[in-house]
Amino acid sequence: MTNVRDYGNWIEGAWLRGASSVERRSPANGELLARFADSGEKEVDLAVQAARRAFDDRSVWSALPGSERGKAIGRWIDLLVRDTEKLARMEAEEVGKPVRFGRGETEWSIELARYAAALAWQIPSDLVNHAGDANLGLIVREPRGVIGMITPWNFPLVTLFQKLPYALAAGCTVVIKPSELTSSTTLEIAALAKEAGIPDGVINVVTGSGKTVGEALTGHRGVDMISFTGSTAVGKRIAARAAEQMKRVGLELGGKAANVVFADADIDAALDGVLFGYILNQGEECVQGTRLLIEESIAGEFVSKLVERSKRIRIGLPEDPEADLGALIHEQHMEKVLDYIQSGLDEGARLELGGNRLTDAPFGRGYYVAPTIFSNVTPGMKIFREEIFGPVLAVTTFKTVSEAIVLANDTNYGLGNGLWTKDIDKAIQVSRELKSGTVSVNTFLETSVQMPFGGYKESGVGRENGLDGLLEYTEVKSIFIKVGKRAHALPHTAS
Ligand code: NAD
């Protein structure tokens, strides 16, 4: 048995123990991993007050030269690098993912922080001389204030690092509410920030459920913005509640991405991209390629090759260094994925592979679902329309380019899509017509710190990463400065 981690909340640079706690057990084998403080309104209020003080005292963080903030984030990055292996293992254990993906996630989070730190040196501003020499117009960007960050369990570190370093670079202070299932790495990186010399109160973490901590944070008047990553249902509730106070929101929500494969594609590359696209992170991935739209003339051969390749996917415990696929997050979620599989069968899709829970040792004590492929899927079926969040692929055929575009866009979501073709004109046309924040051509699940990430339609509001990711955490102010003597507005009142 691993050592059980026991955490309090992290408020103003110190641990604050909770009166009660929630337990996190391994989704791979049921072992107790960690206890997190089960907090409520009181702890949220303490954390928001701490973040408020750190923000309002301009000498602490918000009005430091950007270079100072950038250097402090840089020192923090050194500690994240030092502790990469520890963070990767925690992430793998709590989420149920293979450790090499926990490592990849930690390294990518550090990359995001490096880029954000560099942005701190030069927060964009502008100058307008609307009256020639007689004025100076300054357009400045100020930090938005105290940011409430609410994150999910599937990529606890990456979803946080698409927010946190950008908000810090901009000069904001934060209160983070991580998922109650996967809070360890968030608490660890907050404590590392203190070791790096980031002032107390700049980063605070309150753990507990969405219903208590999440609701209290969203409704707190001391919070200027909520930056949320999670389900569309919760995102809508947060947007509605935030609107009551005109609180700003950034929302990264669900997805139902399609991989569109044309007959003229590099088939080997497309098979690889489609396969990785539906099983990465057990399919618990907002940009998962959960739908395959395939040109009819190559569908039969493509699907049988995909099934053959999928049989070679290595399923494993989190510590297995070579595993490709791990456990789902908890029993209830596994049941939900199995219900979607049943609905596929009931609605007449053809099961090509999988469809079952793994019950043999060593997986029987965990929540493992086999890679699953359905063909003959039509747009009316639940597995075509709803976010499954498991290793399940729904295959639908098309005959023409325009039919492919209609099918890909036939969803309320719009986070990402992929397309595979060697015809450059077709690639550009389809990229332009797909309604999603990300489109990948002859590749899938690529990401870059410089490129904005976010959703069309019900996949969200706002963008993370890139310069846009920084600007989300700023407020624009126009400063009008008169140069020289100002002409009287009402000359007859002047003497
Ligand atoms: P979730 O919406 O259930 O929970 C997300 C977070 O919100 C958790 O911390 C939870 O405790 C909190 N929460 C729950 N109810 C709340 C409430 N009423 N008020 C405030 N906070 C509340 O999502 P999840 O199950 O943790 O994560 C899976 C979802 O996240 C999927 O829909 C997935 O597509 C989405 N996701 C999106 C992205 C993206 O970048 N677009 C990335 C990862 C995950």
XYZ file of C-alpha atoms and ligand atoms in Angstrom:
539
model
C 0.000 0.000 0.000
C 1.280 3.471 -0.891
C 1.580 6.144 1.815
C -1.763 7.852 2.180
C -1.486 11.589 1.551
C -3.401 13.796 3.960
C -3.971 17.409 2.923
C -5.533 20.540 4.313
C -6.432 23.615 2.282
C -3.636 25.917 1.133
C -4.491 29.448 2.194
C -2.134 32.435 2.391
C 0.954 30.264 2.238
C -0.026 27.804 4.981
C -1.930 24.557 5.425
C -5.346 24.930 7.017
C -6.727 21.632 8.216
C -10.346 20.820 7.497
C -12.897 19.621 10.027
C -13.669 16.658 7.801
C -12.204 15.108 4.694
C -13.039 13.194 1.532
C -11.122 10.075 0.562
C -9.666 9.311 -2.838
C -9.191 5.665 -3.718
C -7.313 4.347 -6.733
C -9.655 3.780 -9.663
C -7.257 1.039 -10.793
C -7.195 -1.131 -7.655
C -9.286 0.483 -4.882
C -6.371 1.377 -2.566
C -6.703 4.499 -0.427
C -4.471 7.200 -1.927
C -5.328 10.520 -0.287
C -7.615 12.513 1.971
C -8.613 16.060 1.033
C -10.245 18.672 3.251
C -14.003 18.713 2.692
C -14.394 22.472 2.841
C -17.281 24.903 2.660
C -18.170 28.592 2.509
C -15.980 29.540 5.467
C -12.770 28.252 3.892
C -13.673 29.782 0.527
C -14.181 33.137 2.224
C -10.794 32.926 3.994
C -9.067 32.063 0.721
C -10.795 34.830 -1.240
C -9.910 37.377 1.444
C -6.266 36.245 1.284
C -6.233 36.536 -2.522
C -7.974 39.918 -2.299
C -5.384 41.298 0.138
C -2.530 40.017 -2.031
C -4.107 41.637 -5.080
C -5.162 44.958 -3.554
C -1.762 45.642 -1.960
C -0.161 46.563 -5.259
C 3.351 46.087 -3.885
C 2.801 42.330 -3.372
C 2.154 41.102 -6.922
C -0.367 42.896 -9.128
C 1.710 46.049 -9.808
C 5.192 44.545 -9.736
C 7.139 44.954 -12.965
C 6.092 42.097 -15.233
C 9.722 40.969 -15.316
C 9.619 40.362 -11.539
C 6.527 38.208 -11.877
C 8.117 36.394 -14.825
C 11.258 35.651 -12.820
C 9.245 34.354 -9.861
C 7.303 32.031 -12.185
C 10.683 30.942 -13.579
C 11.916 29.930 -10.105
C 8.675 28.008 -9.600
C 9.228 26.208 -12.920
C 12.651 25.011 -11.685
C 10.915 23.354 -8.731
C 8.242 21.826 -10.956
C 11.034 20.328 -13.074
C 12.719 18.999 -9.929
C 9.467 17.335 -8.794
C 8.234 16.120 -12.189
C 8.409 12.427 -11.342
C 6.561 12.851 -8.043
C 3.802 14.911 -9.681
C 3.542 12.472 -12.607
C 3.017 9.514 -10.264
C 0.367 11.304 -8.192
C -1.454 12.315 -11.332
C -1.372 8.759 -12.704
C -2.526 7.204 -9.420
C -5.445 9.548 -8.852
C -6.734 9.709 -12.424
C -6.001 6.038 -13.215
C -3.912 6.886 -16.273
C -0.606 5.195 -17.177
C 2.360 6.935 -15.567
C 4.015 7.901 -18.857
C 0.969 10.027 -19.655
C 1.158 11.549 -16.176
C 4.764 12.453 -16.989
C 3.851 13.885 -20.375
C 1.121 15.941 -18.764
C 3.479 17.344 -16.124
C 6.104 18.224 -18.716
C 3.510 19.919 -20.894
C 2.233 21.914 -17.911
C 5.786 23.179 -17.338
C 6.002 24.174 -21.005
C 2.817 26.215 -20.651
C 4.267 27.948 -17.593
C 7.508 28.779 -19.442
C 5.591 30.483 -22.221
C 3.296 32.365 -19.839
C 6.291 33.536 -17.787
C 7.833 35.056 -20.927
C 4.574 36.887 -21.683
C 4.798 38.626 -18.295
C 7.658 40.743 -19.662
C 5.464 42.408 -22.227
C 1.777 42.688 -21.467
C 0.409 44.378 -24.622
C -0.546 48.038 -24.417
C -1.170 50.691 -27.056
C -1.022 54.416 -27.642
C -3.454 56.554 -29.633
C -2.887 60.228 -30.475
C -6.450 61.077 -31.390
C -5.821 64.808 -31.187
C -2.245 64.990 -32.433
C 0.171 66.699 -30.042
C -2.669 67.870 -27.813
C -3.292 64.538 -26.186
C -1.975 61.179 -25.270
C -4.326 58.209 -25.342
C -3.064 55.160 -23.475
C -4.762 51.799 -23.816
C -3.485 49.747 -20.939
C -4.219 46.241 -19.791
C -4.575 45.708 -16.080
C -4.845 42.413 -14.229
C -8.509 41.452 -13.813
C -8.206 40.822 -10.100
C -8.983 37.735 -8.041
C -9.640 34.724 -10.253
C -11.593 31.670 -9.090
C -10.339 28.611 -10.983
C -12.415 25.442 -11.045
C -10.836 22.391 -12.698
C -11.822 18.821 -13.660
C -10.300 15.408 -12.957
C -9.214 14.217 -16.390
C -6.083 16.371 -16.768
C -5.772 18.031 -13.352
C -2.424 19.674 -14.119
C -2.824 20.680 -17.757
C -6.298 22.148 -17.307
C -4.893 24.182 -14.401
C -1.744 25.249 -16.250
C -3.747 26.525 -19.194
C -5.007 29.081 -16.657
C -2.765 29.606 -13.660
C 0.581 30.792 -15.110
C -1.227 33.128 -17.523
C -3.252 34.674 -14.696
C -0.095 35.029 -12.589
C 1.834 36.589 -15.471
C -0.971 39.132 -15.916
C -0.765 40.069 -12.228
C -3.872 38.322 -10.885
C -4.172 36.361 -7.674
C -6.151 33.124 -7.518
C -8.287 30.737 -5.524
C -8.316 27.264 -7.066
C -10.922 24.581 -6.529
C -9.564 21.357 -8.039
C -11.703 18.292 -8.634
C -12.436 16.544 -5.341
C -11.159 13.330 -6.984
C -7.713 14.549 -8.030
C -6.608 17.425 -5.780
C -3.067 16.312 -4.815
C -1.024 17.816 -7.629
C -2.810 21.181 -7.380
C -2.020 21.371 -3.653
C 1.583 20.328 -4.276
C 2.239 22.941 -6.949
C 0.728 25.658 -4.742
C 3.141 24.785 -1.931
C 6.020 24.792 -4.469
C 5.074 28.345 -5.437
C 5.819 29.466 -1.873
C 9.186 27.683 -1.984
C 9.894 29.633 -5.200
C 9.193 32.945 -3.471
C 5.781 33.705 -4.990
C 4.177 35.762 -2.188
C 1.642 34.244 0.208
C -1.951 34.814 -0.828
C -1.184 34.893 -4.563
C -2.141 31.197 -4.972
C -4.725 29.616 -2.670
C -6.375 26.198 -2.951
C -9.655 25.125 -1.351
C -10.681 21.491 -1.769
C -14.118 19.927 -1.573
C -17.183 19.342 -3.696
C -18.589 21.419 -6.506
C -21.855 21.873 -4.663
C -20.188 23.529 -1.663
C -16.784 24.965 -2.634
C -17.513 25.490 -6.337
C -20.840 27.185 -5.660
C -19.368 29.375 -2.889
C -16.487 30.481 -5.096
C -18.762 31.302 -8.037
C -21.058 33.372 -5.821
C -18.383 35.195 -3.815
C -18.374 38.956 -4.404
C -14.629 39.151 -3.809
C -13.973 37.097 -6.957
C -13.689 39.064 -10.222
C -13.688 36.172 -12.697
C -14.389 32.453 -12.783
C -12.215 30.405 -15.085
C -13.804 26.977 -15.349
C -12.926 23.738 -17.134
C -15.457 20.936 -16.903
C -18.787 19.733 -18.218
C -21.110 21.877 -20.297
C -23.935 21.356 -17.766
C -21.911 22.826 -14.879
C -20.452 25.498 -17.183
C -23.965 26.743 -18.008
C -24.846 26.947 -14.325
C -21.644 28.874 -13.567
C -22.291 31.288 -16.447
C -25.843 31.952 -15.195
C -24.744 32.542 -11.606
C -21.775 34.694 -12.612
C -24.092 36.846 -14.738
C -25.981 37.916 -11.598
C -22.843 39.824 -10.555
C -21.557 40.528 -14.096
C -18.562 38.439 -13.117
C -16.331 37.594 -16.060
C -16.151 33.936 -17.089
C -13.820 31.738 -19.101
C -15.396 28.366 -19.884
C -13.648 25.303 -21.341
C -16.389 22.704 -21.691
C -17.259 19.401 -23.343
C -16.644 18.196 -26.887
C -17.649 15.656 -29.521
C -14.797 15.870 -32.026
C -14.835 14.088 -35.371
C -11.923 12.728 -37.343
C -12.927 13.067 -41.006
C -11.000 10.616 -43.207
C -11.170 11.043 -46.990
C -10.340 8.232 -49.419
C -7.238 10.105 -50.632
C -5.664 10.272 -47.149
C -2.396 8.706 -46.048
C -4.244 5.719 -44.577
C -1.469 4.555 -42.276
C -1.195 8.021 -40.695
C -4.976 8.339 -40.428
C -5.274 4.958 -38.710
C -2.660 6.034 -36.195
C -4.334 9.396 -35.540
C -7.825 7.935 -35.227
C -6.653 5.188 -32.878
C -4.689 7.489 -30.575
C -7.529 10.014 -30.810
C -10.164 7.738 -29.316
C -8.143 6.028 -26.594
C -5.876 8.776 -25.226
C -6.572 9.278 -21.528
C -9.083 6.397 -21.696
C -11.202 8.649 -23.904
C -11.682 10.947 -20.912
C -10.598 13.877 -23.007
C -12.558 16.913 -24.151
C -10.994 16.848 -27.642
C -11.210 13.069 -27.932
C -11.790 11.949 -31.533
C -14.904 10.083 -30.501
C -16.495 10.132 -33.972
C -14.896 8.734 -37.119
C -16.452 10.048 -40.325
C -15.083 7.922 -43.127
C -15.547 8.083 -46.887
C -17.744 5.152 -47.845
C -15.427 3.698 -50.513
C -12.687 2.913 -47.948
C -14.824 2.374 -44.842
C -14.804 -1.444 -44.682
C -11.062 -1.851 -45.052
C -10.243 1.098 -42.767
C -12.445 -0.154 -39.942
C -11.113 -3.698 -40.083
C -7.513 -2.380 -39.941
C -8.464 -0.101 -37.047
C -9.969 -3.035 -35.175
C -6.805 -5.088 -35.732
C -4.568 -2.256 -34.498
C -6.866 -1.595 -31.530
C -6.402 -5.191 -30.379
C -2.724 -4.321 -29.795
C -3.535 -1.467 -27.380
C -1.795 -2.252 -24.111
C -4.099 -1.942 -21.123
C -2.322 -1.486 -17.809
C -2.153 -0.380 -14.193
C -0.939 3.206 -13.643
C 2.594 2.045 -12.757
C 2.968 -0.039 -15.953
C 5.572 1.983 -17.909
C 4.345 0.772 -21.299
C 0.579 0.912 -20.830
C -1.520 2.813 -23.383
C -4.874 2.687 -21.602
C -5.764 2.904 -17.913
C -8.815 2.883 -15.670
C -11.836 5.173 -15.846
C -12.161 7.704 -13.046
C -14.793 5.977 -10.871
C -17.449 3.281 -10.837
C -20.372 5.579 -11.610
C -18.564 6.991 -14.635
C -17.715 3.473 -15.848
C -21.421 2.550 -15.543
C -22.305 5.623 -17.584
C -19.855 4.602 -20.343
C -21.267 1.041 -20.317
C -24.810 2.503 -20.575
C -23.736 4.435 -23.688
C -22.356 1.194 -25.145
C -25.690 -0.506 -24.422
C -27.544 2.383 -26.088
C -25.376 1.891 -29.201
C -26.445 -1.753 -29.327
C -30.101 -0.903 -28.653
C -30.174 1.770 -31.353
C -28.802 -0.581 -34.008
C -25.094 0.267 -34.312
C -22.785 -2.663 -35.107
C -20.252 -3.563 -32.411
C -16.898 -4.164 -34.111
C -14.710 -4.411 -30.994
C -14.880 -4.424 -27.202
C -18.026 -3.205 -25.503
C -17.227 -4.745 -22.131
C -15.715 -4.082 -18.738
C -12.469 -5.932 -17.964
C -13.050 -8.222 -15.031
C -9.984 -10.498 -15.045
C -6.934 -9.889 -12.810
C -5.272 -7.449 -12.488
C -8.104 -5.218 -13.741
C -11.103 -6.678 -11.914
C -10.735 -4.383 -8.896
C -10.581 -1.299 -11.130
C -12.855 0.455 -13.595
C -11.482 -0.711 -16.917
C -13.478 -0.655 -20.151
C -12.080 -2.279 -23.314
C -11.443 -0.168 -26.423
C -14.797 -0.170 -28.210
C -15.654 0.498 -31.853
C -19.158 0.824 -33.314
C -19.853 1.050 -37.055
C -23.182 1.846 -38.799
C -23.669 4.810 -36.481
C -26.256 7.394 -37.579
C -26.620 11.014 -36.404
C -29.769 10.244 -34.398
C -27.972 7.854 -32.060
C -26.880 8.868 -28.577
C -23.323 7.650 -29.195
C -23.112 10.102 -32.128
C -24.514 13.067 -30.196
C -23.511 12.879 -26.531
C -20.147 13.128 -24.836
C -19.325 9.568 -23.687
C -15.918 10.254 -22.114
C -14.700 6.683 -22.505
C -12.667 4.660 -25.061
C -15.587 4.396 -27.479
C -15.468 5.245 -31.193
C -18.591 5.813 -33.319
C -18.065 5.288 -37.078
C -20.308 6.943 -39.685
C -19.800 6.929 -43.465
C -20.178 9.764 -45.986
C -20.073 10.049 -49.779
C -19.240 13.709 -50.492
C -17.200 16.535 -48.977
C -20.297 18.556 -48.176
C -21.943 15.576 -46.477
C -18.796 15.128 -44.352
C -18.915 18.788 -43.266
C -22.624 18.594 -42.376
C -22.053 15.446 -40.300
C -19.011 16.882 -38.494
C -20.920 20.053 -37.602
C -24.071 18.173 -36.557
C -23.384 18.574 -32.839
C -23.955 21.159 -30.115
C -20.253 21.026 -29.340
C -17.395 22.728 -31.199
C -14.067 22.164 -29.486
C -11.927 20.277 -32.005
C -12.014 18.253 -35.231
C -9.479 16.495 -37.436
C -9.349 15.796 -41.152
C -7.174 13.569 -43.287
C -6.567 14.149 -47.006
C -3.650 14.727 -49.377
C -5.683 17.279 -51.374
C -4.632 20.727 -50.128
C -7.670 22.520 -51.556
C -10.007 20.102 -49.832
C -8.047 20.426 -46.584
C -8.361 24.214 -46.595
C -12.027 24.232 -47.604
C -13.019 21.743 -44.907
C -10.878 23.472 -42.239
C -12.703 26.707 -42.968
C -16.146 25.145 -42.742
C -15.688 23.088 -39.576
C -17.250 24.876 -36.605
C -14.689 24.240 -33.910
C -11.974 26.151 -32.075
C -9.321 23.708 -33.255
C -8.936 21.902 -36.597
C -6.092 19.441 -37.181
C -5.088 18.513 -40.734
C -3.313 15.173 -41.204
C -2.605 15.083 -37.486
C -4.683 14.932 -34.317
C -4.474 16.033 -30.674
C -1.656 18.433 -31.465
C -1.331 21.389 -29.197
C 1.019 24.314 -28.879
C 1.609 26.844 -26.136
C 1.422 29.635 -28.732
C -1.879 28.554 -30.298
C -5.183 29.506 -28.633
C -7.418 26.704 -27.412
C -11.166 26.903 -26.815
C -14.607 26.125 -28.084
C -17.318 27.208 -30.490
C -20.978 26.645 -29.541
C -21.561 24.784 -26.252
C -17.885 23.925 -25.902
C -17.148 27.175 -24.189
C -16.434 30.874 -23.967
C -13.004 32.485 -24.328
C -9.600 31.070 -25.204
C -6.676 29.612 -23.289
C -2.984 29.444 -24.316
C -1.214 31.830 -26.664
C -1.415 35.565 -26.200
C -5.229 35.281 -26.082
C -4.809 33.107 -22.993
C -3.013 35.943 -21.222
C -5.442 38.642 -22.367
C -8.374 36.736 -20.784
C -6.922 37.720 -17.416
C -6.670 41.416 -18.200
C -9.132 44.302 -18.214
C -8.710 47.094 -20.787
C -8.488 50.681 -19.582
C -8.394 53.772 -21.806
C -6.503 56.699 -20.235
C -7.040 60.137 -21.823
C -4.236 62.624 -21.100
C -4.423 66.261 -22.196
C -1.085 67.682 -23.295
C -0.816 71.510 -22.971
C -3.639 73.874 -21.985
C -7.125 72.503 -22.381
C -9.604 74.692 -24.327
C -12.580 75.686 -22.194
C -15.714 73.631 -22.844
C -17.970 76.583 -21.920
C -15.853 79.709 -22.476
C -18.553 82.060 -21.106
C -18.239 80.374 -17.704
C -14.481 80.753 -17.572
C -14.033 84.341 -16.339
P -17.629 18.603 -13.893
O -18.291 19.711 -14.610
O -18.478 17.595 -13.227
O -16.680 19.169 -12.749
C -15.654 20.107 -13.024
C -15.341 20.884 -11.768
O -16.491 21.653 -11.406
C -15.021 20.003 -10.557
O -14.015 20.624 -9.793
C -16.345 20.004 -9.800
O -16.212 19.761 -8.426
C -16.839 21.425 -10.062
N -18.290 21.619 -9.913
C -19.278 20.691 -9.987
N -20.487 21.281 -9.774
C -20.252 22.601 -9.579
C -21.085 23.728 -9.327
N -22.408 23.602 -9.219
N -20.517 24.949 -9.203
C -19.175 25.100 -9.322
N -18.326 24.053 -9.534
C -18.851 22.822 -9.673
O -16.622 17.934 -14.928
P -15.673 16.691 -14.709
O -16.529 15.467 -14.681
O -14.733 16.936 -13.572
O -14.780 16.734 -16.055
C -15.224 16.211 -17.251
C -15.762 17.306 -18.158
O -14.790 18.324 -18.340
C -16.075 16.815 -19.561
O -17.311 17.332 -19.986
C -14.941 17.380 -20.400
O -15.243 17.528 -21.762
C -14.666 18.660 -19.722
N -13.312 19.123 -20.037
C -13.149 20.187 -20.878
C -11.868 20.617 -21.212
C -11.661 21.797 -22.137
O -10.563 22.332 -22.152
N -12.647 22.226 -22.904
C -10.755 19.992 -20.668
C -10.956 18.924 -19.815
C -12.243 18.506 -19.484
